[in-house]
mmCIF file of N, CA and C in Angstrom:
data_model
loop_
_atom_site.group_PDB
_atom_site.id
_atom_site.type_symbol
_atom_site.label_atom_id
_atom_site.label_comp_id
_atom_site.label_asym_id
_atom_site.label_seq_id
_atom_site.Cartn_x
_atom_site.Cartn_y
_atom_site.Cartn_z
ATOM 1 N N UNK A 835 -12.664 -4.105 13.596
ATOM 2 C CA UNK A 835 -11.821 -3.251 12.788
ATOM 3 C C UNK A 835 -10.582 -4.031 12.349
ATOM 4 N N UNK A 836 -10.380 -4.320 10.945
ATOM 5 C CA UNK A 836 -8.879 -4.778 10.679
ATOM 6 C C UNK A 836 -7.727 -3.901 11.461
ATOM 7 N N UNK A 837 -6.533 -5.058 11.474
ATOM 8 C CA UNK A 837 -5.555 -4.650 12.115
ATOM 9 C C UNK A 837 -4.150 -4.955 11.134
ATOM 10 N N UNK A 838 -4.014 -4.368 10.967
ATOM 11 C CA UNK A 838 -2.932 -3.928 9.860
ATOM 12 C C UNK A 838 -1.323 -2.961 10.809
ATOM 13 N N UNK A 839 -0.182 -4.436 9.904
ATOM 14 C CA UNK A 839 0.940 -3.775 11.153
ATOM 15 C C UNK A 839 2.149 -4.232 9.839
ATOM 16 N N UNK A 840 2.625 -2.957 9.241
ATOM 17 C CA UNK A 840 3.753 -2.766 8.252
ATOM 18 C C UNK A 840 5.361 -3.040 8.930
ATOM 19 N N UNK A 841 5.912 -3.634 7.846
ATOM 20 C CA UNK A 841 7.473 -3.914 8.586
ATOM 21 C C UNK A 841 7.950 -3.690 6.848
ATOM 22 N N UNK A 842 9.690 -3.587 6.959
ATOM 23 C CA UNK A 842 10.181 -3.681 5.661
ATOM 24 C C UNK A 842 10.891 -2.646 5.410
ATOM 25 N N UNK A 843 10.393 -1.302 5.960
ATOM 26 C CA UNK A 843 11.226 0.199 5.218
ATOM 27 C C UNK A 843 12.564 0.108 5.792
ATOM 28 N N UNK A 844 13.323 1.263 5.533
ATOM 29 C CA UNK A 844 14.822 1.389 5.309
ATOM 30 C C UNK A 844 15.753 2.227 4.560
ATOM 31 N N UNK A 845 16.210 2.806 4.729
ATOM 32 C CA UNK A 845 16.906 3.823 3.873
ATOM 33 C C UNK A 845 17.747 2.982 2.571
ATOM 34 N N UNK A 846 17.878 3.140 1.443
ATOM 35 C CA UNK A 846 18.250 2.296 0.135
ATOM 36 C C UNK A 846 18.867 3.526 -0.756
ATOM 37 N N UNK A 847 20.038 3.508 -1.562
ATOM 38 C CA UNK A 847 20.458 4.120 -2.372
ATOM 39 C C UNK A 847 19.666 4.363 -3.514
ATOM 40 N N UNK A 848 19.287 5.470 -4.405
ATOM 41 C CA UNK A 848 18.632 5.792 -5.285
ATOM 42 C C UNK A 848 18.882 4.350 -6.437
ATOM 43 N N UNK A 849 18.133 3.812 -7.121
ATOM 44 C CA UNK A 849 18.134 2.652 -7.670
ATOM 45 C C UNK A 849 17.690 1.558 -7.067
ATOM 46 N N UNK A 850 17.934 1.406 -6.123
ATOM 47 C CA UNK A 850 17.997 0.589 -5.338
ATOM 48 C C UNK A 850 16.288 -0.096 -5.037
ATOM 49 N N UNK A 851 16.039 -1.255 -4.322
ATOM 50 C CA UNK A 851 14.924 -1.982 -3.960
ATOM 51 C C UNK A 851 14.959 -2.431 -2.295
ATOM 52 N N UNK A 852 13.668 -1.925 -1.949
ATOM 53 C CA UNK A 852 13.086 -2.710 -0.977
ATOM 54 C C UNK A 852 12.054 -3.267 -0.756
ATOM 55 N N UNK A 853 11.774 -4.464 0.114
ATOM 56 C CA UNK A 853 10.236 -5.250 0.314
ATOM 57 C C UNK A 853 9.289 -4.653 0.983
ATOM 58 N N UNK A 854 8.484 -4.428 1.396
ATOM 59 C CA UNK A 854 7.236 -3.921 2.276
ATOM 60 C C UNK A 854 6.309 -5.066 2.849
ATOM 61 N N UNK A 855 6.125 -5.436 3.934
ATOM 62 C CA UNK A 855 5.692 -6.437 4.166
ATOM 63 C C UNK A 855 4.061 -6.023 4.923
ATOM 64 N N UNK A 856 3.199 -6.493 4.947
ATOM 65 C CA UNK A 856 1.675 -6.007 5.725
ATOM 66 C C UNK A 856 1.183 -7.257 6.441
ATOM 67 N N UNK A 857 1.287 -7.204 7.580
ATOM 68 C CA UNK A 857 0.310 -8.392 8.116
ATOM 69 C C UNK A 857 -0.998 -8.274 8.709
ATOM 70 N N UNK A 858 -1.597 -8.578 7.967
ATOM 71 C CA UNK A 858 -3.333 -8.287 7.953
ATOM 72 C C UNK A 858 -4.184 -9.210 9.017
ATOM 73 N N UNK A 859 -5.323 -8.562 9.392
ATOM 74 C CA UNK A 859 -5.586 -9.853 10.286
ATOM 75 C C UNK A 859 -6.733 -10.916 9.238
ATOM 76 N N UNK A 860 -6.621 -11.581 9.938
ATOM 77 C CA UNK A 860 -7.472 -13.294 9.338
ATOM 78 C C UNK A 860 -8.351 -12.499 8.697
ATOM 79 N N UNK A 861 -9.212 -11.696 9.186
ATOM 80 C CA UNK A 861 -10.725 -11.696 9.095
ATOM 81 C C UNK A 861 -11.079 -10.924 7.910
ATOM 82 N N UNK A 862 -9.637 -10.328 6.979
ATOM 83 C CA UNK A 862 -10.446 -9.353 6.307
ATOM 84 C C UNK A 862 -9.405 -10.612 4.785
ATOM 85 N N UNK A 863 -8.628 -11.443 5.091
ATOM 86 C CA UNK A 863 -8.586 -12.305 3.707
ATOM 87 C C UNK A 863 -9.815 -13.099 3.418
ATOM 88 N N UNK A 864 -9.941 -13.411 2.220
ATOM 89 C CA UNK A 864 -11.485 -14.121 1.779
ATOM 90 C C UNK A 864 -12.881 -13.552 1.576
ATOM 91 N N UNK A 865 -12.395 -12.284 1.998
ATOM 92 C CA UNK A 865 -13.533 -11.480 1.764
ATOM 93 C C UNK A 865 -13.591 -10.514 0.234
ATOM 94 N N UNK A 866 -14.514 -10.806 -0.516
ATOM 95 C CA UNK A 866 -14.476 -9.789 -1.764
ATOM 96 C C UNK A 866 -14.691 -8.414 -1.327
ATOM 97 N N UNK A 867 -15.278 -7.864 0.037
ATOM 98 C CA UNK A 867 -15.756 -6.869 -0.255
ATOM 99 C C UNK A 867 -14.665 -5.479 0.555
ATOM 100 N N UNK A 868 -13.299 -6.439 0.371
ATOM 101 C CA UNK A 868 -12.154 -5.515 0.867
ATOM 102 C C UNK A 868 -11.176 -5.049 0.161
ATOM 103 N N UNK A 869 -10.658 -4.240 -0.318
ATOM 104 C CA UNK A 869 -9.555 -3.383 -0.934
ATOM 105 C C UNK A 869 -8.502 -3.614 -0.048
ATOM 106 N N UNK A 870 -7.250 -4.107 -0.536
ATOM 107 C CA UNK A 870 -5.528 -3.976 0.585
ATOM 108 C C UNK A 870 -5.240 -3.182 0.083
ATOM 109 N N UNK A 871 -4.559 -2.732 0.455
ATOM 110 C CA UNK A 871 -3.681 -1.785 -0.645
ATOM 111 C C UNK A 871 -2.487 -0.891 0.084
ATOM 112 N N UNK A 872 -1.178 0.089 -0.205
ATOM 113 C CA UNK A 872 0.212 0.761 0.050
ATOM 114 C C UNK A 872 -0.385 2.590 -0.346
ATOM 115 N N UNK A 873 -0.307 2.776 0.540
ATOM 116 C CA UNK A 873 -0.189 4.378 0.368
ATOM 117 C C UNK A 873 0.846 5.031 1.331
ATOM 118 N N UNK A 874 1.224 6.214 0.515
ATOM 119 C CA UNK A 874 2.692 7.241 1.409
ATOM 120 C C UNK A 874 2.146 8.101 1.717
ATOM 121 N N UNK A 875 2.972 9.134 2.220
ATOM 122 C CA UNK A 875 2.542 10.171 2.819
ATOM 123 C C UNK A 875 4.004 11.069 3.508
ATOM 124 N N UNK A 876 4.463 11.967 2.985
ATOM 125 C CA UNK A 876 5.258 13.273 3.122
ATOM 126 C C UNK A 876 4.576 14.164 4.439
ATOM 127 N N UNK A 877 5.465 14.180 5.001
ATOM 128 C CA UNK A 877 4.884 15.074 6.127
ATOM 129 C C UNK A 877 4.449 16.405 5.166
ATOM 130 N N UNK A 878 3.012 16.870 5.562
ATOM 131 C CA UNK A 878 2.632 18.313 4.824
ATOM 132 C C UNK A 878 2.599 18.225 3.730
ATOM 133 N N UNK A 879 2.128 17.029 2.964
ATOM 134 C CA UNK A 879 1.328 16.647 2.124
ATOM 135 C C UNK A 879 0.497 15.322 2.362
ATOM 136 N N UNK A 880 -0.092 15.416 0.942
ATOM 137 C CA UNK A 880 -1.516 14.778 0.675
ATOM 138 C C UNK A 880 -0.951 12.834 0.897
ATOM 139 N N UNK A 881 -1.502 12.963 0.822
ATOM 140 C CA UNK A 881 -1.503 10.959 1.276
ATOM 141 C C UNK A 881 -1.593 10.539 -0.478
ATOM 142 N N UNK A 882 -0.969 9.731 -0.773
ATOM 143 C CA UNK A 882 -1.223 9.214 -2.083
ATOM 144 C C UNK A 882 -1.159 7.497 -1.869
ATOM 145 N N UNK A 883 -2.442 7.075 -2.603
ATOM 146 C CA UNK A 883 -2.263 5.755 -2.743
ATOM 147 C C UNK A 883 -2.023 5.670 -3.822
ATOM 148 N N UNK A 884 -1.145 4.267 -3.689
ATOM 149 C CA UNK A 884 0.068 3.988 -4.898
ATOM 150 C C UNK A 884 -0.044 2.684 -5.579
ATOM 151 N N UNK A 885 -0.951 1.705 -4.790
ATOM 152 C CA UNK A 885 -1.088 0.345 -5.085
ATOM 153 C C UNK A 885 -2.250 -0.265 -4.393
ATOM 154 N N UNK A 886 -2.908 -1.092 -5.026
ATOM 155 C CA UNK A 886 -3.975 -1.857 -4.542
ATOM 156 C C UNK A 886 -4.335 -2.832 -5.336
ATOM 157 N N UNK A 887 -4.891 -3.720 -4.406
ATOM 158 C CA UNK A 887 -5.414 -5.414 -5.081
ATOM 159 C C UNK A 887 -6.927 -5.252 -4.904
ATOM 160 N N UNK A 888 -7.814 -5.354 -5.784
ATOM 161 C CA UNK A 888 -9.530 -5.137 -5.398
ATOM 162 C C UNK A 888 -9.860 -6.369 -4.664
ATOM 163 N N UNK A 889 -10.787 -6.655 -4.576
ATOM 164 C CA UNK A 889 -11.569 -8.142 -3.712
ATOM 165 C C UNK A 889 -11.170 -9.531 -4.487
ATOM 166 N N UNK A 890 -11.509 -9.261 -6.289
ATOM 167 C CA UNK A 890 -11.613 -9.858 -6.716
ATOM 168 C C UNK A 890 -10.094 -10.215 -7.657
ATOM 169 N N UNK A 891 -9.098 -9.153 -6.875
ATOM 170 C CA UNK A 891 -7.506 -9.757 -7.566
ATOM 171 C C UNK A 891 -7.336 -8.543 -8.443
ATOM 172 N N UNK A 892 -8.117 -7.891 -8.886
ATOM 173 C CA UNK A 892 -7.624 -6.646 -9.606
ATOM 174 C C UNK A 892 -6.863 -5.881 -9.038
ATOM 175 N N UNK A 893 -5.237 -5.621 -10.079
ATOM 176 C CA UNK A 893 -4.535 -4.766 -9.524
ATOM 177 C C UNK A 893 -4.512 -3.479 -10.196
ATOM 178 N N UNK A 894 -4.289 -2.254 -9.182
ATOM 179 C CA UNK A 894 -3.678 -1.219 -9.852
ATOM 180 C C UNK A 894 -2.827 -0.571 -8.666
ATOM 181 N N UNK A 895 -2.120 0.447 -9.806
ATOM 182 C CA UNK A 895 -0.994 1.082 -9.541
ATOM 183 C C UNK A 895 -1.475 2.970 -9.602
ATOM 184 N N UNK A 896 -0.338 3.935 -9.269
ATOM 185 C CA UNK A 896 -0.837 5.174 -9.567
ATOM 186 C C UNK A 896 0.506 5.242 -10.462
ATOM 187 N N UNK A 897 0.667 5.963 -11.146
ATOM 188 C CA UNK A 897 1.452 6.370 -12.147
ATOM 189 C C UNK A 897 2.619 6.780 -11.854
ATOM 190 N N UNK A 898 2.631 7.041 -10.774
ATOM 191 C CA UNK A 898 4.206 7.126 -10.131
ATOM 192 C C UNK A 898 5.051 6.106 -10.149
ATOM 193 N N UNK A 899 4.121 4.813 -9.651
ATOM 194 C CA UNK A 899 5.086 3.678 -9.218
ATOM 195 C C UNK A 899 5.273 2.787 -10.178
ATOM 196 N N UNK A 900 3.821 2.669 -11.417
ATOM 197 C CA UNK A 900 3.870 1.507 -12.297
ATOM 198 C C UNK A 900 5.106 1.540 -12.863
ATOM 199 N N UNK A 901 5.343 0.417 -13.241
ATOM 200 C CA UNK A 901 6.544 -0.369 -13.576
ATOM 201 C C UNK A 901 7.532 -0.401 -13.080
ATOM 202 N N UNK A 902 7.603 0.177 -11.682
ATOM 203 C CA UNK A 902 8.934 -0.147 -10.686
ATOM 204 C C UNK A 902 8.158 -0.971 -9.449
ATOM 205 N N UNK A 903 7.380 -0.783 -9.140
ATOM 206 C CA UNK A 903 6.380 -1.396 -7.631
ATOM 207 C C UNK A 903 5.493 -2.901 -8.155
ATOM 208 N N UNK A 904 5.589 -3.328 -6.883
ATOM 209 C CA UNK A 904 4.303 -4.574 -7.629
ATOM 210 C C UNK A 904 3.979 -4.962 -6.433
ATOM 211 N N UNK A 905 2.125 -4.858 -6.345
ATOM 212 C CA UNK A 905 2.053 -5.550 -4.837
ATOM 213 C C UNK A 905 1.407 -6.960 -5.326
ATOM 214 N N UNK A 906 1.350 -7.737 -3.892
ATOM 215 C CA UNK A 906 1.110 -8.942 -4.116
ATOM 216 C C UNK A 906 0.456 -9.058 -3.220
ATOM 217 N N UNK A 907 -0.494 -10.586 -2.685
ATOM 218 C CA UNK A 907 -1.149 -11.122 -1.675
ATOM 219 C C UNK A 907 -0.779 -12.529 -1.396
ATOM 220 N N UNK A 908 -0.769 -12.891 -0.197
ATOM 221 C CA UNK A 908 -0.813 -14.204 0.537
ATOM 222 C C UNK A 908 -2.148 -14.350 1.033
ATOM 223 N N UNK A 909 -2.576 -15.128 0.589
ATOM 224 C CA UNK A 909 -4.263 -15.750 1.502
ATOM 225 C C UNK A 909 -4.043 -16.367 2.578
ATOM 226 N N UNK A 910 -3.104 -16.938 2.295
ATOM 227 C CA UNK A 910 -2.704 -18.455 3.006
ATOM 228 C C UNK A 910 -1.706 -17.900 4.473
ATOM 229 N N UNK A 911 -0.873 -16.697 4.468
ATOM 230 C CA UNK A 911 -0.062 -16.141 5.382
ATOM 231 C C UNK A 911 -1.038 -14.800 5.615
ATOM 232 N N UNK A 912 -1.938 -14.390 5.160
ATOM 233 C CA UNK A 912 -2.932 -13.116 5.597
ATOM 234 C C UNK A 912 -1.581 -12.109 4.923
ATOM 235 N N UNK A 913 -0.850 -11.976 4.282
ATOM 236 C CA UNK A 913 0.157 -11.232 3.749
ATOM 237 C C UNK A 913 -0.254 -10.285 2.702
ATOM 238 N N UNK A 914 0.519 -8.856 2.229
ATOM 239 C CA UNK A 914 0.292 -8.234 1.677
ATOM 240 C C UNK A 914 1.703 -7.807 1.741
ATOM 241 N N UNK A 915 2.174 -7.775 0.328
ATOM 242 C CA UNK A 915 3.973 -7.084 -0.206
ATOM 243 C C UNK A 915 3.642 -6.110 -1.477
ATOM 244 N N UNK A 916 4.663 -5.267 -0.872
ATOM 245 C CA UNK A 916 4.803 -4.301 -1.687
ATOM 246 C C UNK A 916 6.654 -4.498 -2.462
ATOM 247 N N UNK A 917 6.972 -4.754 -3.422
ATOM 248 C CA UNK A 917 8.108 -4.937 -4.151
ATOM 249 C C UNK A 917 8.487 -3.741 -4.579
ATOM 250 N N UNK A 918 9.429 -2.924 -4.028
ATOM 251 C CA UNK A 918 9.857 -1.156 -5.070
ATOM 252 C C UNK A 918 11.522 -1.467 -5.663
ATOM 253 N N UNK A 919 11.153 -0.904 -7.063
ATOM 254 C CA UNK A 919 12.463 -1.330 -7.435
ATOM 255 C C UNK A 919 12.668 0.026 -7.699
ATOM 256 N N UNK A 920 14.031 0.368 -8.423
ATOM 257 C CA UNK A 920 14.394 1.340 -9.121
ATOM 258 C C UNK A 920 13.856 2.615 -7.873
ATOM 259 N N UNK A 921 13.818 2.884 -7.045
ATOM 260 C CA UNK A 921 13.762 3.672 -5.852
ATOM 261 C C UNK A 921 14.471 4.919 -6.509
ATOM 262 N N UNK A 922 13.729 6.306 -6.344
ATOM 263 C CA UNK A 922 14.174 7.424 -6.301
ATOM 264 C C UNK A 922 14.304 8.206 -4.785
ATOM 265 N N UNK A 923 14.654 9.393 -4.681
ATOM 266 C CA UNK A 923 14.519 10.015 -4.199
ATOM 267 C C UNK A 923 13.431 10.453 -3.615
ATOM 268 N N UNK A 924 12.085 10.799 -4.850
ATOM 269 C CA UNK A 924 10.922 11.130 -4.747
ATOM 270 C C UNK A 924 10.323 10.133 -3.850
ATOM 271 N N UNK A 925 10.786 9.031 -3.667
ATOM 272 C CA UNK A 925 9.800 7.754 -3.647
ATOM 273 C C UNK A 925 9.994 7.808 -1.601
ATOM 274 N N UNK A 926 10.660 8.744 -1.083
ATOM 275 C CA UNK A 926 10.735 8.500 0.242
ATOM 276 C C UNK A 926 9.509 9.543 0.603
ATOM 277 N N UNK A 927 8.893 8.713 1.367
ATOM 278 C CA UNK A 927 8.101 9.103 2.663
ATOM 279 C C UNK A 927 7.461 7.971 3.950
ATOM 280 N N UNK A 928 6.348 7.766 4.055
ATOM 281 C CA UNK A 928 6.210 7.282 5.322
ATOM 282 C C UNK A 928 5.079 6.227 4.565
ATOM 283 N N UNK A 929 5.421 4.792 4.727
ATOM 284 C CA UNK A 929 4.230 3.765 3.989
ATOM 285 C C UNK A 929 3.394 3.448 4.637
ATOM 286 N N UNK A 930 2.250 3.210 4.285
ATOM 287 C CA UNK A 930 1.187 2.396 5.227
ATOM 288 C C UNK A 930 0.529 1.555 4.406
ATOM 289 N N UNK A 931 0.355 0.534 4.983
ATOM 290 C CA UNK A 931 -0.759 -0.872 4.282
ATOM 291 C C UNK A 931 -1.978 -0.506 4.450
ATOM 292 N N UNK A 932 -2.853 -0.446 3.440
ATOM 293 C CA UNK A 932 -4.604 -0.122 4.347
ATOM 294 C C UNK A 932 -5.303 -0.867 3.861
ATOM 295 N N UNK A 933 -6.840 -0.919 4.225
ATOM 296 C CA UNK A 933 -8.300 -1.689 3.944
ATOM 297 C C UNK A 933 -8.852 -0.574 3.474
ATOM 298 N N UNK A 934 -9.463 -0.944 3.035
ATOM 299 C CA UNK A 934 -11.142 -0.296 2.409
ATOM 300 C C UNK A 934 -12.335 -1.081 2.001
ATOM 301 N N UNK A 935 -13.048 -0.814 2.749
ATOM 302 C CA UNK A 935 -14.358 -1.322 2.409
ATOM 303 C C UNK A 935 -15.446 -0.416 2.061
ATOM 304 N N UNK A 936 -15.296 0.729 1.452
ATOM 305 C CA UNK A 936 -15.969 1.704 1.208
ATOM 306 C C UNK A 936 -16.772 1.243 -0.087
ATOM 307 N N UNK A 937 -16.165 0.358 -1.082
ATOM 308 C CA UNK A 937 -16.673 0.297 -2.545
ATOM 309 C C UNK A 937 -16.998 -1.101 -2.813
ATOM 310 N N UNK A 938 -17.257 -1.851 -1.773
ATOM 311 C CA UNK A 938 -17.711 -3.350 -2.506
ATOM 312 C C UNK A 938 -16.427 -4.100 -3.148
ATOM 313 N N UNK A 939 -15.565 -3.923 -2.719
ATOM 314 C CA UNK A 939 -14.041 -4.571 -2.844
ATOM 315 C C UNK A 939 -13.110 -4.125 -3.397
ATOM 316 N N UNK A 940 -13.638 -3.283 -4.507
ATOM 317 C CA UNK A 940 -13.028 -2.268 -5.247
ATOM 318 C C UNK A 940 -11.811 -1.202 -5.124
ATOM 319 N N UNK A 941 -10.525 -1.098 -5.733
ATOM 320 C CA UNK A 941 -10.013 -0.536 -5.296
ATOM 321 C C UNK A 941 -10.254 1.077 -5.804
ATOM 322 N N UNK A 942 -11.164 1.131 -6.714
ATOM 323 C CA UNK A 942 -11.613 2.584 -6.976
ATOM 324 C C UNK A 942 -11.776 3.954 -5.921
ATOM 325 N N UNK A 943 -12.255 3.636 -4.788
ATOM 326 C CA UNK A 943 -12.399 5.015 -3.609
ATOM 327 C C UNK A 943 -11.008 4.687 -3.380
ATOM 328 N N UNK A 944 -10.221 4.516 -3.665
ATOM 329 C CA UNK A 944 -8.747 5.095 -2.802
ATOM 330 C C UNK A 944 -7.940 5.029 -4.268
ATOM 331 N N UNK A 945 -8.020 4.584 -5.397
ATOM 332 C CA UNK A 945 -6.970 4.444 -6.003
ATOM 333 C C UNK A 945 -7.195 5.822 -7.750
ATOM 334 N N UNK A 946 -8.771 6.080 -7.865
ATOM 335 C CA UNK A 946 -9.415 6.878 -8.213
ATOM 336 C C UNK A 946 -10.061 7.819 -7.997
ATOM 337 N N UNK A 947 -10.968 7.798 -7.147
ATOM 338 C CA UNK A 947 -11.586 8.815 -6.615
ATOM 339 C C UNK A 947 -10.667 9.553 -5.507
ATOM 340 N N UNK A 948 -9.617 8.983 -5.327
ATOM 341 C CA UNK A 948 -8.624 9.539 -4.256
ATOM 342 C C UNK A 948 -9.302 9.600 -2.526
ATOM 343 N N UNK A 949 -10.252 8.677 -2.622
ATOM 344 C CA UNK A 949 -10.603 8.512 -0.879
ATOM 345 C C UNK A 949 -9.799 8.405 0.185
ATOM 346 N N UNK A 950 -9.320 8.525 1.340
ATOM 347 C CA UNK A 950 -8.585 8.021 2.342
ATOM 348 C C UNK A 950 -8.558 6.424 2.674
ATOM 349 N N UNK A 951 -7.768 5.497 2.989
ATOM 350 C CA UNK A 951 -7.916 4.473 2.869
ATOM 351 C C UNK A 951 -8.586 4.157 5.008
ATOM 352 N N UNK A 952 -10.021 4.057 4.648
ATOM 353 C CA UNK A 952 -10.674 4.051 6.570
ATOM 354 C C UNK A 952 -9.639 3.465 7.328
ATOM 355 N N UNK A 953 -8.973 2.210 7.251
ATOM 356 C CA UNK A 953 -7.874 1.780 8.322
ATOM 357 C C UNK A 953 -6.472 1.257 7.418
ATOM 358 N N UNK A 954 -5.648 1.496 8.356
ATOM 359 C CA UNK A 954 -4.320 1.478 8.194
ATOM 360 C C UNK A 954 -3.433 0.990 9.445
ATOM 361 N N UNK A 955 -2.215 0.877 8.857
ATOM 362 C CA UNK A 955 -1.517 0.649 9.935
ATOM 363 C C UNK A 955 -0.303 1.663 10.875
ATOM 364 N N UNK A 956 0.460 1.251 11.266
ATOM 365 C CA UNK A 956 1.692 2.522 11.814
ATOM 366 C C UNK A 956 2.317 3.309 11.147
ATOM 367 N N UNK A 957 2.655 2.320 9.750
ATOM 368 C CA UNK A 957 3.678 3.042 8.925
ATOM 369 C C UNK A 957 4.912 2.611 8.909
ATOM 370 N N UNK A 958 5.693 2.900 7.862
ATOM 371 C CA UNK A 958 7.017 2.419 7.948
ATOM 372 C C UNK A 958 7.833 2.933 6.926
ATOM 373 N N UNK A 959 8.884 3.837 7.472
ATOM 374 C CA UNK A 959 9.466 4.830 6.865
ATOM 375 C C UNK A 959 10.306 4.356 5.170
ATOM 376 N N UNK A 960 10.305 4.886 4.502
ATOM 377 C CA UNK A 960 11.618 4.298 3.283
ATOM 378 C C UNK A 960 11.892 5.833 2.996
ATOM 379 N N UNK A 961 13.459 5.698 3.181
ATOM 380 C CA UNK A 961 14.106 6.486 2.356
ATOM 381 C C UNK A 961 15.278 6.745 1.796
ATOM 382 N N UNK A 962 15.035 7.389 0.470
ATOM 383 C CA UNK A 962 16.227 7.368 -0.574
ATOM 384 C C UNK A 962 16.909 8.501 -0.678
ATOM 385 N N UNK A 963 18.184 8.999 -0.304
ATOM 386 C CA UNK A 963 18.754 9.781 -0.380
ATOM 387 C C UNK A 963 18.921 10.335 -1.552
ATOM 388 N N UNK A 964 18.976 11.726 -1.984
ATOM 389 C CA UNK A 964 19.277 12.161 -3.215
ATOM 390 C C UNK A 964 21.212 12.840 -3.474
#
């Protein structure tokens, strides 16, 4: 089972930016047939994924975050960053880094079809005061 362990959140003034950092284990970089990817989650609501890299480097975003968020990958450090700029209010809840291997690398079951992302990590709070 990947092991996925988030660092980075922090409370930030509305505007404001923070990093998200994911450290993934070895075994799931190099593989096409894995999805990384950042999803939140509001206590007593739905989990939304917000960002993902497919197997093959394809990125997407959900419409909330494009053009303020950008995730990225390290092969070489097993790394996964999440960049949030322009931070609202809305944008606080609880982050998690996840895998998916549900779709052949694809970030489609979690970023379209709205699947759960199978493993994740602890989480790591961000929030923006209004």
């Amino acid at each position: 089972q990947p092991q996925l362990a988030e660092s980075g959140g922090g409370s930030v003034q509305s505007g404001g930016s923070l990093t998200l950092s994911c450290q993934a284990s070895a075994l799931m970089y190099g593989r096409l047939s894995y999805c990384m990817g950042w999803f939140r989650q509001v206590s007593g609501k739905e989990r939304e994924s917000i960002a993902g890299i497919d197997g093959d480097g394809t990125i997407r975003y959900a419409p909330s975050v494009k053009g303020r968020f950008t995730i990225s990958q390290d092969n070489i450090k097993n790394t996964l960053t999440l960049q949030m700029n322009s931070l609202k209010p809305e944008d606080t809840a609880m982050y998690y880094c996840g895998a998916d291997d549900m779709c052949s690398g694809s970030c489609s079951c979690t970023m379209i079809v709205r699947k759960p992302f199978p493993y994740w990590g602890h989480g790591t709070q961000v929030t923006v005061p209004s």
